PDB file of C-alpha atoms in Angstrom:
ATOM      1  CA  UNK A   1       3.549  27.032   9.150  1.00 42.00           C
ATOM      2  CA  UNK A   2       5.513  29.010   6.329  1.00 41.00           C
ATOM      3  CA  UNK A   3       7.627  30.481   9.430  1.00 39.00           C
ATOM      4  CA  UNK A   4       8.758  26.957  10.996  1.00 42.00           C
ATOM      5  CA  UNK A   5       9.969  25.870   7.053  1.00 43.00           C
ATOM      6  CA  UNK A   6      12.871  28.360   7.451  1.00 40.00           C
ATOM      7  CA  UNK A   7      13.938  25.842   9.720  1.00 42.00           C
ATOM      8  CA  UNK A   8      13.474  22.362   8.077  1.00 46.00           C
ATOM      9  CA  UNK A   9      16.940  22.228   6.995  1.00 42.00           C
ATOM     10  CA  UNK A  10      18.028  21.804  10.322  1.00 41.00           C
ATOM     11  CA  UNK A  11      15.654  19.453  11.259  1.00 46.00           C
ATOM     12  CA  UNK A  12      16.093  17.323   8.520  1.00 48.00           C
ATOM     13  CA  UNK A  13      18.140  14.287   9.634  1.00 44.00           C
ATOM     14  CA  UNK A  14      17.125  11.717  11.981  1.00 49.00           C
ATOM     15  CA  UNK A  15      18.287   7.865  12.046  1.00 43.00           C
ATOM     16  CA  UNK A  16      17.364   4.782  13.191  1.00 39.00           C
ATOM     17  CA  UNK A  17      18.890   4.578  16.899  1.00 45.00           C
ATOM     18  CA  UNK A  18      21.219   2.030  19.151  1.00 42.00           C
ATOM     19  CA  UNK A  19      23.187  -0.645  17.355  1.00 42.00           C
ATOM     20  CA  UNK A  20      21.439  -0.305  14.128  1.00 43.00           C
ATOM     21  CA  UNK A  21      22.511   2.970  13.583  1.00 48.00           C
ATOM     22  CA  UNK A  22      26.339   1.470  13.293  1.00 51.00           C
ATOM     23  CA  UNK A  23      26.019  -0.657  10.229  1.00 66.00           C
ATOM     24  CA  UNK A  24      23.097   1.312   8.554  1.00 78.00           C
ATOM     25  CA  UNK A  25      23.495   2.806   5.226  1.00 93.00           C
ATOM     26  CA  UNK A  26      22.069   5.965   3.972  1.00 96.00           C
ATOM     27  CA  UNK A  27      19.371   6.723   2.416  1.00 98.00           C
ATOM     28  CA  UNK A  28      18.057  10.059   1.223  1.00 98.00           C
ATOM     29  CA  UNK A  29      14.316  10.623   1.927  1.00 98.00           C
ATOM     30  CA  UNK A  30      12.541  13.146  -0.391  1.00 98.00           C
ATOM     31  CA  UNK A  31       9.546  15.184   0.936  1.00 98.00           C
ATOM     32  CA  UNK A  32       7.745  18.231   0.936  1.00 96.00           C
ATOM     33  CA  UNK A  33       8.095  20.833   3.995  1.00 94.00           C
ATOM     34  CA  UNK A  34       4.687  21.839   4.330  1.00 91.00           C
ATOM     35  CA  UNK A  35       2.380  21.373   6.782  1.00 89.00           C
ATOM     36  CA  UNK A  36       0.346  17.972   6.153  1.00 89.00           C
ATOM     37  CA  UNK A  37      -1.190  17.191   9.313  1.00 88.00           C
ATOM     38  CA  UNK A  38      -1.065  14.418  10.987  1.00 92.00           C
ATOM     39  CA  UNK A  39       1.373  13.231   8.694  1.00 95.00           C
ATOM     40  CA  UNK A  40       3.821  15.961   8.341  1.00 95.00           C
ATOM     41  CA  UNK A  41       4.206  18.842  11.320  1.00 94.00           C
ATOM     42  CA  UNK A  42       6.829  21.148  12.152  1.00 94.00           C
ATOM     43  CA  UNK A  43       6.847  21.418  15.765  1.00 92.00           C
ATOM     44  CA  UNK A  44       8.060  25.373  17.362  1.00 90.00           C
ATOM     45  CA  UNK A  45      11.635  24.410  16.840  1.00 91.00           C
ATOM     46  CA  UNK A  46      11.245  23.004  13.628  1.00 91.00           C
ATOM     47  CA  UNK A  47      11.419  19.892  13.651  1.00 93.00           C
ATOM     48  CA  UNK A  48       9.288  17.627  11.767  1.00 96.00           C
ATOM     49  CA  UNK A  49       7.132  15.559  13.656  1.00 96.00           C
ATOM     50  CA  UNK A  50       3.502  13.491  13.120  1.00 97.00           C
ATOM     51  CA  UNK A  51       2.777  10.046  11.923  1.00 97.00           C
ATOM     52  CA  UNK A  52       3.891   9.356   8.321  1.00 97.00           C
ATOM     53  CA  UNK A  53       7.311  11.138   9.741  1.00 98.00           C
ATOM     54  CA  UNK A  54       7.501   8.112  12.451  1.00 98.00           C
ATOM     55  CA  UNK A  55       6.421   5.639  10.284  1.00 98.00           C
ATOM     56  CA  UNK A  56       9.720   6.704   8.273  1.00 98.00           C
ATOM     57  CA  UNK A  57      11.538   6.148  10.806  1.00 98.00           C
ATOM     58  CA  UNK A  58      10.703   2.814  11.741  1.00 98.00           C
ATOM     59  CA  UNK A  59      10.951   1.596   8.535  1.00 98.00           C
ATOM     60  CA  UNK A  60      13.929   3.029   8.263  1.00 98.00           C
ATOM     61  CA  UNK A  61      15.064   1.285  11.260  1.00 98.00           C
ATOM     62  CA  UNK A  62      13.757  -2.100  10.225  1.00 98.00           C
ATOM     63  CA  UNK A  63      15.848  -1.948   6.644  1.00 98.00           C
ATOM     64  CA  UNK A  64      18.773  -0.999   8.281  1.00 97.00           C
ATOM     65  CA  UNK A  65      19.077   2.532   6.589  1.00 98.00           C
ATOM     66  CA  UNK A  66      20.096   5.658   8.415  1.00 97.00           C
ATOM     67  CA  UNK A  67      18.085   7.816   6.780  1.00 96.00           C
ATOM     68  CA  UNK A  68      18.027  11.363   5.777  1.00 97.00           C
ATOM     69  CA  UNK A  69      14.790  13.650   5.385  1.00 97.00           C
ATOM     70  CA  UNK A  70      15.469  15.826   2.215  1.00 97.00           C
ATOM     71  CA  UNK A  71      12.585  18.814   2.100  1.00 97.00           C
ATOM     72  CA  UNK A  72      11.851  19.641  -1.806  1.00 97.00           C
ATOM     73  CA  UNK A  73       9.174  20.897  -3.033  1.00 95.00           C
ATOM     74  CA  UNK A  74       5.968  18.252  -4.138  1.00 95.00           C
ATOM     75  CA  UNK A  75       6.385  18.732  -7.798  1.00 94.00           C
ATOM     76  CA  UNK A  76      10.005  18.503  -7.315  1.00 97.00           C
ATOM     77  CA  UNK A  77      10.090  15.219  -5.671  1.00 98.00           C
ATOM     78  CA  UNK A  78       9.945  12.811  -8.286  1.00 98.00           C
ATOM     79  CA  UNK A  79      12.403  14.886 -10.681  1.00 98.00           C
ATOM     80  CA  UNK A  80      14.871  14.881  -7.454  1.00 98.00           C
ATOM     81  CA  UNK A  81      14.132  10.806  -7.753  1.00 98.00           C
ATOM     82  CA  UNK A  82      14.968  10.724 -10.773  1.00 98.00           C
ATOM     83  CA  UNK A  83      17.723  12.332 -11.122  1.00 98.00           C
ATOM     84  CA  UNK A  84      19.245  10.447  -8.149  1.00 98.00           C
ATOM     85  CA  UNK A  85      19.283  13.735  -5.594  1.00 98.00           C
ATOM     86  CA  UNK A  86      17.226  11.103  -3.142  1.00 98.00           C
ATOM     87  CA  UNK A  87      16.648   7.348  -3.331  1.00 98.00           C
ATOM     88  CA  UNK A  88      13.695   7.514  -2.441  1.00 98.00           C
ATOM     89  CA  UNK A  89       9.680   9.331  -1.981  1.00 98.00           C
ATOM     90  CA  UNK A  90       7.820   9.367   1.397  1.00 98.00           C
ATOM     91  CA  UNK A  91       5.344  11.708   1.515  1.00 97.00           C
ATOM     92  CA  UNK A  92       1.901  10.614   1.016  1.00 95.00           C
ATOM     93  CA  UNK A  93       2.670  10.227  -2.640  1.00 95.00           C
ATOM     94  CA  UNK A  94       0.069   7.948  -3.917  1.00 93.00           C
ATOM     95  CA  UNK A  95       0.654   4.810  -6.587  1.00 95.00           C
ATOM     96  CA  UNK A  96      -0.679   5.801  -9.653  1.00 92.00           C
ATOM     97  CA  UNK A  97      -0.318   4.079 -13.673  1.00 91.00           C
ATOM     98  CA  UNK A  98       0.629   8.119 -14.430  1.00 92.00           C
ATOM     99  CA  UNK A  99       3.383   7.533 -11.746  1.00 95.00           C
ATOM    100  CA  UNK A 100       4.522   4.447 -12.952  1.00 96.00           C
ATOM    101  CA  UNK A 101       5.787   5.330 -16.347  1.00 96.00           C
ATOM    102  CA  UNK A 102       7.953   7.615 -14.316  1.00 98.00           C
ATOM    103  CA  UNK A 103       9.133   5.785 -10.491  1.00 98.00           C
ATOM    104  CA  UNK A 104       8.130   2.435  -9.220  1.00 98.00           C
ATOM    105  CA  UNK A 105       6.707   2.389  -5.655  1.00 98.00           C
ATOM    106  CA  UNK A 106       6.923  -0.389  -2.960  1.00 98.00           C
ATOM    107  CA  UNK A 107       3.752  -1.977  -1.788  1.00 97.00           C
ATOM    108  CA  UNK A 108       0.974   0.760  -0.094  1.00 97.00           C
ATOM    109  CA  UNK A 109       1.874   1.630   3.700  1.00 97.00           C
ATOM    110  CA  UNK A 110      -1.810   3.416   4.288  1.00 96.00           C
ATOM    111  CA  UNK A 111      -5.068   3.893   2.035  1.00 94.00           C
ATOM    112  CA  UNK A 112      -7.637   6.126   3.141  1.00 89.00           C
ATOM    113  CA  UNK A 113     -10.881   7.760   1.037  1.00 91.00           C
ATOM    114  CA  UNK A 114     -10.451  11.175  -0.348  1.00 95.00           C
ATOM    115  CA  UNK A 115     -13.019  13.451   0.660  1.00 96.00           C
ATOM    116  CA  UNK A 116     -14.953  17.360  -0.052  1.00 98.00           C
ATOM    117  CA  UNK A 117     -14.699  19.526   2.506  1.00 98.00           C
ATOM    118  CA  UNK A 118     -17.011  22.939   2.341  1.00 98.00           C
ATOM    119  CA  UNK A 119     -18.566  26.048   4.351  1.00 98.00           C
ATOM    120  CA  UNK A 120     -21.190  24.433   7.322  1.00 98.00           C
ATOM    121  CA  UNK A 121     -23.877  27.449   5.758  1.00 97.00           C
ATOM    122  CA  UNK A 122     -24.161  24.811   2.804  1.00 97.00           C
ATOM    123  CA  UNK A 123     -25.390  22.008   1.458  1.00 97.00           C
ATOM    124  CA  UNK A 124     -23.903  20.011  -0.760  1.00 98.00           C
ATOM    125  CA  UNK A 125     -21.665  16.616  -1.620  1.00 97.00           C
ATOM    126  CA  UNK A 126     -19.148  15.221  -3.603  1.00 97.00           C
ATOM    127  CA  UNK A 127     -20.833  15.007  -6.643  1.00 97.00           C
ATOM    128  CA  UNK A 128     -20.783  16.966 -10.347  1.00 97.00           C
ATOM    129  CA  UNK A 129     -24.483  17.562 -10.240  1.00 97.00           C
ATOM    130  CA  UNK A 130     -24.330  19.026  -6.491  1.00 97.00           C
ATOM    131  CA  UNK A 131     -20.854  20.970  -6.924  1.00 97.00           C
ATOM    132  CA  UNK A 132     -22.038  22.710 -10.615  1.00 97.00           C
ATOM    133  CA  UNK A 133     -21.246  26.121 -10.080  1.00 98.00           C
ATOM    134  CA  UNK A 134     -18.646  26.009  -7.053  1.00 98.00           C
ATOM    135  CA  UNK A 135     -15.394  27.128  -7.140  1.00 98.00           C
ATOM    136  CA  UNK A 136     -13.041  23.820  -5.812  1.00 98.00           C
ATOM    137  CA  UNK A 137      -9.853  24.551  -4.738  1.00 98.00           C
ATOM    138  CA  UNK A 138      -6.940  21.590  -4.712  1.00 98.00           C
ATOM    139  CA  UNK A 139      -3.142  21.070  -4.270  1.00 96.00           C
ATOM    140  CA  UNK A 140      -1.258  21.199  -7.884  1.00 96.00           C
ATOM    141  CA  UNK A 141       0.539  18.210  -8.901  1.00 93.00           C
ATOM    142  CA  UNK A 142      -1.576  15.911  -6.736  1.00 94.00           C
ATOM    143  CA  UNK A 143      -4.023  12.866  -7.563  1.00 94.00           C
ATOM    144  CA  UNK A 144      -6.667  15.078  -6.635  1.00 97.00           C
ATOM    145  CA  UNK A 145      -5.842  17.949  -8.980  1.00 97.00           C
ATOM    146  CA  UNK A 146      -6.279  15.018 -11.580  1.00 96.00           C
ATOM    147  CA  UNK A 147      -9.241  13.494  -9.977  1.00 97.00           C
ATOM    148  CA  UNK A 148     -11.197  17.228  -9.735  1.00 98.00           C
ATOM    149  CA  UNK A 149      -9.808  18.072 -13.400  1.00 98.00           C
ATOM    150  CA  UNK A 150     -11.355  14.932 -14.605  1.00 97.00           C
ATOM    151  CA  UNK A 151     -14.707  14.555 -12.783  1.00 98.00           C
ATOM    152  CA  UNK A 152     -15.679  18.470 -11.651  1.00 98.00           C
ATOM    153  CA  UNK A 153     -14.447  20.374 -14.747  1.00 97.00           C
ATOM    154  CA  UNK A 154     -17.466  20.485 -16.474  1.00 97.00           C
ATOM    155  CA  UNK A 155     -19.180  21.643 -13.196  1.00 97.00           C
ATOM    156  CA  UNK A 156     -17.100  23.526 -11.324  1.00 97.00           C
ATOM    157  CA  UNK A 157     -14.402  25.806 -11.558  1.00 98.00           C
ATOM    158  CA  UNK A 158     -11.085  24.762 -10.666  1.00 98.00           C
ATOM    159  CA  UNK A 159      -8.875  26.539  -8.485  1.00 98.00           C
ATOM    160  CA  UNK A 160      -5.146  25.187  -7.703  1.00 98.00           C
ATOM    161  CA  UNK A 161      -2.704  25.911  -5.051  1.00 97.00           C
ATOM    162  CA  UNK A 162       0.776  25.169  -4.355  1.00 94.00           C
ATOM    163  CA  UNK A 163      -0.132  23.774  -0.920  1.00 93.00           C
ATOM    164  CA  UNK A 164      -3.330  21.610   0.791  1.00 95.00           C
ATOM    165  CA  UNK A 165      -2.648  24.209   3.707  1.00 95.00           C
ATOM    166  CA  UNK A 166      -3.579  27.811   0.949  1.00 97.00           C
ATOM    167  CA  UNK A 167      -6.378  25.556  -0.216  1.00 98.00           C
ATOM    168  CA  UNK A 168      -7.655  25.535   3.486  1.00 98.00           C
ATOM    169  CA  UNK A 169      -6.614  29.076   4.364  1.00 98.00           C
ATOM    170  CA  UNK A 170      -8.977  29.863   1.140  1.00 98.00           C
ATOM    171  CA  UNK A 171     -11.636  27.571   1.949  1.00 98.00           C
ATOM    172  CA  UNK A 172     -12.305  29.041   5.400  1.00 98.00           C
ATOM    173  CA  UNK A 173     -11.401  33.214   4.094  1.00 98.00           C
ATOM    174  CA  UNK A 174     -14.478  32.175   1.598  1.00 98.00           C
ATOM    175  CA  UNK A 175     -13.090  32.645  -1.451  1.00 98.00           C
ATOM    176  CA  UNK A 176     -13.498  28.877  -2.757  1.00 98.00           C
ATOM    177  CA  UNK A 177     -16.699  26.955  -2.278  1.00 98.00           C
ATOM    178  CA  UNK A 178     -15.059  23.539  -1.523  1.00 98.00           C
ATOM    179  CA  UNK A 179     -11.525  21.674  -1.318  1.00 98.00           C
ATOM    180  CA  UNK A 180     -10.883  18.144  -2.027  1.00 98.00           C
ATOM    181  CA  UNK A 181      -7.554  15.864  -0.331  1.00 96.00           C
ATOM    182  CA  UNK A 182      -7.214  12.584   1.964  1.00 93.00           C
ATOM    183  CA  UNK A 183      -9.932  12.704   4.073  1.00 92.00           C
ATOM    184  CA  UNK A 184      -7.448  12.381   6.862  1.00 89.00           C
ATOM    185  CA  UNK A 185      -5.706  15.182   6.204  1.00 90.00           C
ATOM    186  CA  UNK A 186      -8.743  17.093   5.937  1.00 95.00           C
ATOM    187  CA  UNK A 187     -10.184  15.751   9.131  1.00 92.00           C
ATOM    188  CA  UNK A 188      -7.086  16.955  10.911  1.00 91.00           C
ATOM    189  CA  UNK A 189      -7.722  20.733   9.486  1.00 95.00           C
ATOM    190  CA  UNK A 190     -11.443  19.734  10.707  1.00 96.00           C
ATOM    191  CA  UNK A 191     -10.470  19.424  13.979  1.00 93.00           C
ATOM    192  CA  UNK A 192      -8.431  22.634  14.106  1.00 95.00           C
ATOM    193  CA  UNK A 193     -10.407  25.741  15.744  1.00 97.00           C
ATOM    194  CA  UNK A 194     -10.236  27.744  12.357  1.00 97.00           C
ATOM    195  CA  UNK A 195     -11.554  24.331  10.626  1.00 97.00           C
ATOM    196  CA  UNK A 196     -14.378  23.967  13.516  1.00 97.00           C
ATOM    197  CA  UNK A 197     -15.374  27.279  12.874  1.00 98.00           C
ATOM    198  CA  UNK A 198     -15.875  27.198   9.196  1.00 98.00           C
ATOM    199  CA  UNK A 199     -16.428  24.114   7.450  1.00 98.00           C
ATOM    200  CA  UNK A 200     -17.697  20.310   7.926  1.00 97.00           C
ATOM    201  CA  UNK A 201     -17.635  17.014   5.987  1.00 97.00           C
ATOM    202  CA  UNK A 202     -19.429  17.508   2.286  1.00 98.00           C
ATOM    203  CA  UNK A 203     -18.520  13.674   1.548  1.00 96.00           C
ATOM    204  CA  UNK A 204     -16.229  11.127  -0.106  1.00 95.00           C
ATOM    205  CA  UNK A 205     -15.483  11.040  -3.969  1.00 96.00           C
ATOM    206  CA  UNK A 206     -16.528   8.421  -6.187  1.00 95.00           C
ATOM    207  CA  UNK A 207     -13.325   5.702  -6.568  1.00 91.00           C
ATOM    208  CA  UNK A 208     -11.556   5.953  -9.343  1.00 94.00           C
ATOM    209  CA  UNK A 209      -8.826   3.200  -9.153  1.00 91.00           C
ATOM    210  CA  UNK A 210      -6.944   4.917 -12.190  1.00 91.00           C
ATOM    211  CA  UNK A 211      -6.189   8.155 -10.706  1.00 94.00           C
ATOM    212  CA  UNK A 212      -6.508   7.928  -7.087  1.00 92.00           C
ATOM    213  CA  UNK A 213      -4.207   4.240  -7.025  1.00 90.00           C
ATOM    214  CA  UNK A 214      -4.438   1.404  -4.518  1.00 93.00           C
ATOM    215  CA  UNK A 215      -2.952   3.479  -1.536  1.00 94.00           C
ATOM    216  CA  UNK A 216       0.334   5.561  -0.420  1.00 96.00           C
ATOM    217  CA  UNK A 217       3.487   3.692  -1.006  1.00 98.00           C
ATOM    218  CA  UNK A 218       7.110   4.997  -1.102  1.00 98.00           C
ATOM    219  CA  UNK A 219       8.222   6.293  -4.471  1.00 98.00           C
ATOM    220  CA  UNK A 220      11.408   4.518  -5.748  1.00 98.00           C
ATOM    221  CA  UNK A 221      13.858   4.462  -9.050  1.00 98.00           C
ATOM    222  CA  UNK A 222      12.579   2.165 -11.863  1.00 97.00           C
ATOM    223  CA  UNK A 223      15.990   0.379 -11.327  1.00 95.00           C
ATOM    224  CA  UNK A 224      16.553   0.290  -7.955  1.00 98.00           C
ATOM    225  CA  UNK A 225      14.905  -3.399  -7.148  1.00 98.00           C
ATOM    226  CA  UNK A 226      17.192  -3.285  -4.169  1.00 98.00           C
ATOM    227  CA  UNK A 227      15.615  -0.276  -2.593  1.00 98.00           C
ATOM    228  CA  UNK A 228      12.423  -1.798  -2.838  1.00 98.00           C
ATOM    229  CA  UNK A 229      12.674  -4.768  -2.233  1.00 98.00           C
ATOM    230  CA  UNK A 230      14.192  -3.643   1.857  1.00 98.00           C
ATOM    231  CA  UNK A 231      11.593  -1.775   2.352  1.00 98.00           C
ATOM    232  CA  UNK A 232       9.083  -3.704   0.903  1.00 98.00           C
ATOM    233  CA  UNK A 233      10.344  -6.367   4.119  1.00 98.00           C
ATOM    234  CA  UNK A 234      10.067  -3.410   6.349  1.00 98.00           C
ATOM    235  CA  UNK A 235       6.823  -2.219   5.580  1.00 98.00           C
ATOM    236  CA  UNK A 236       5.708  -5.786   6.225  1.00 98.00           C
ATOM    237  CA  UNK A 237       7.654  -6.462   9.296  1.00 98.00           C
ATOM    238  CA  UNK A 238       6.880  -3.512  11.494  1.00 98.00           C
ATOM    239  CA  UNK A 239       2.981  -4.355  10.263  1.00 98.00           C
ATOM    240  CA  UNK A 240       3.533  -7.811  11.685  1.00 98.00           C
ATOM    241  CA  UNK A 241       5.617  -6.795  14.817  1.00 98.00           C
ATOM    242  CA  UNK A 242       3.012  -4.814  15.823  1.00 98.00           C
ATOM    243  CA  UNK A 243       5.662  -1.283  15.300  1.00 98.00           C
ATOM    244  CA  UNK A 244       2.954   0.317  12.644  1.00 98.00           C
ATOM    245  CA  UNK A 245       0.119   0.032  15.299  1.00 97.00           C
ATOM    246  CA  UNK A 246       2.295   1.241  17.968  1.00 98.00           C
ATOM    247  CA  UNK A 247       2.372   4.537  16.199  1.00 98.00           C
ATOM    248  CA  UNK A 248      -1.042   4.592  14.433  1.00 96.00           C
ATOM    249  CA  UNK A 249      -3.198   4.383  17.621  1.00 96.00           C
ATOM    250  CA  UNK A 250      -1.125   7.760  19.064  1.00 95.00           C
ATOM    251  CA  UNK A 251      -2.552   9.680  15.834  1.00 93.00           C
ATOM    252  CA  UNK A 252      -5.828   7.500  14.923  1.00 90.00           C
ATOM    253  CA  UNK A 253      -8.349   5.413  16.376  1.00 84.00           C
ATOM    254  CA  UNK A 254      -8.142   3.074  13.430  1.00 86.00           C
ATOM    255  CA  UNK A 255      -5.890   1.227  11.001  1.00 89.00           C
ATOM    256  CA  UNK A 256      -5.627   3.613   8.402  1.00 93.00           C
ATOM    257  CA  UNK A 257      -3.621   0.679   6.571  1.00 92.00           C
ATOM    258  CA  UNK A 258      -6.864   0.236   4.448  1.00 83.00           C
ATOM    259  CA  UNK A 259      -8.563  -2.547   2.421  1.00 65.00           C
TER     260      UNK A 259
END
């Protein structure tokens, strides 16, 4: 993974195709160049690939914007937001009340259950009484560094990492008990032959509407109504058109669109 960022810069525009691509305007698209299967790959040549990366797209095609993937780093994203280095956040970044004093976000475009992952040689869940005494590792600057901080402390010990990927690298070396992220996301390092080998389900966290938020959405300025509001139309449009299904059934065998 670290060896294919080297190479994000060149794979980081793409546009909406055909006659759209004529009258588009651009739009800057801010997101992390890490490894975030299925949502975020980058494929041998470097080029970023997977399902949140074409769901981009076809919103992006829907709005009308020729858009531009900008790779920062997570904790960077929302400062580059800010600032007005992108226009806007897609990149798994859920809506949060923390969030919201700083960005607005359009409505969600997928909500699925965050889940514990741990070694197969034990037995536990996602609970404070069955994790006391575990060392959980979690991505910094995520909802479920917050989540872990606020339910685990006073159980476990807390271990942080730049990226979900170290978290998993750890996880399987056996030098953290148990790692907590979107279930999907976990599933996908499930699935992988190092993740088969190692580790299985543990269970999904308790809800916490607070910290966790409603779902994904895209992060936008406080300000920028007319940002939102196009791809507010687009989100709902390529759910209605059937363009969101399209691409969800060649990653998942459900709507991960959520309740």
């Amino acid at each position: 993974m670290l060896k294919s960022l080297k190479m994000a810069a060149a794979a980081a525009i793409f546009a909406a195709s055909g006659a759209a691509m004529a009258s588009a305007e651009p739009l800057k698209v801010g997101f992390s160049p890490e490894a975030y299967p299925p949502f975020y790959e980058a494929d041998a040549s470097g080029n970023w690939t997977g399902w949140e990366v074409e769901i981009v797209k076809a919103i992006c095609a829907e709005a009308k914007y020729e858009c531009e993937l900008v790779p920062i780093p997570w904790d960077g994203l929302i400062p580059a937001l800010t600032t007005k280095k992108i226009d806007a956040i897609m990149n798994s970044m859920s809506i949060t009340a923390e969030r919201q004093k700083t960005i607005d976000f359009t409505d969600k475009y997928y909500n699925t259950p965050t889940a514990v992952i741990g070694p197969k040689s034990e037995t536990f869940d996602a609970t404070p009484e069955s994790l006391k005494g575990k060392i959980i590792g979690v991505q910094s600057s995520t909802v479920h560094a917050d989540y872990v901080k606020k339910h685990f402390a006073d159980a476990a010990e807390i271990k942080e990492y730049q990226t979900q990927d170290e978290a998993n690298q750890d996880l399987a070396a056996g030098r953290i008990d148990a790692t907590q992220a979107d279930s999907i996301a976990l599933d996908a390092f499930l699935q992988s032959e190092q993740g088969k080998a190692c580790c299985d389900l543990k269970g999904y966290v308790a809800e916490d509407l607070e910290i966790l938020g409603p779902g994904v959405g895209a992060g936008v300025r406080k300000d920028d109504t007319a940002t939102k509001d196009r791809l507010n139309a687009a989100i709902k449009a390529i759910r209605d058109n059937g363009k969101y299904a399209e691409i969800t059934k060649k990653y998942f065998t459900f709507d991960i669109y959520g309740g």
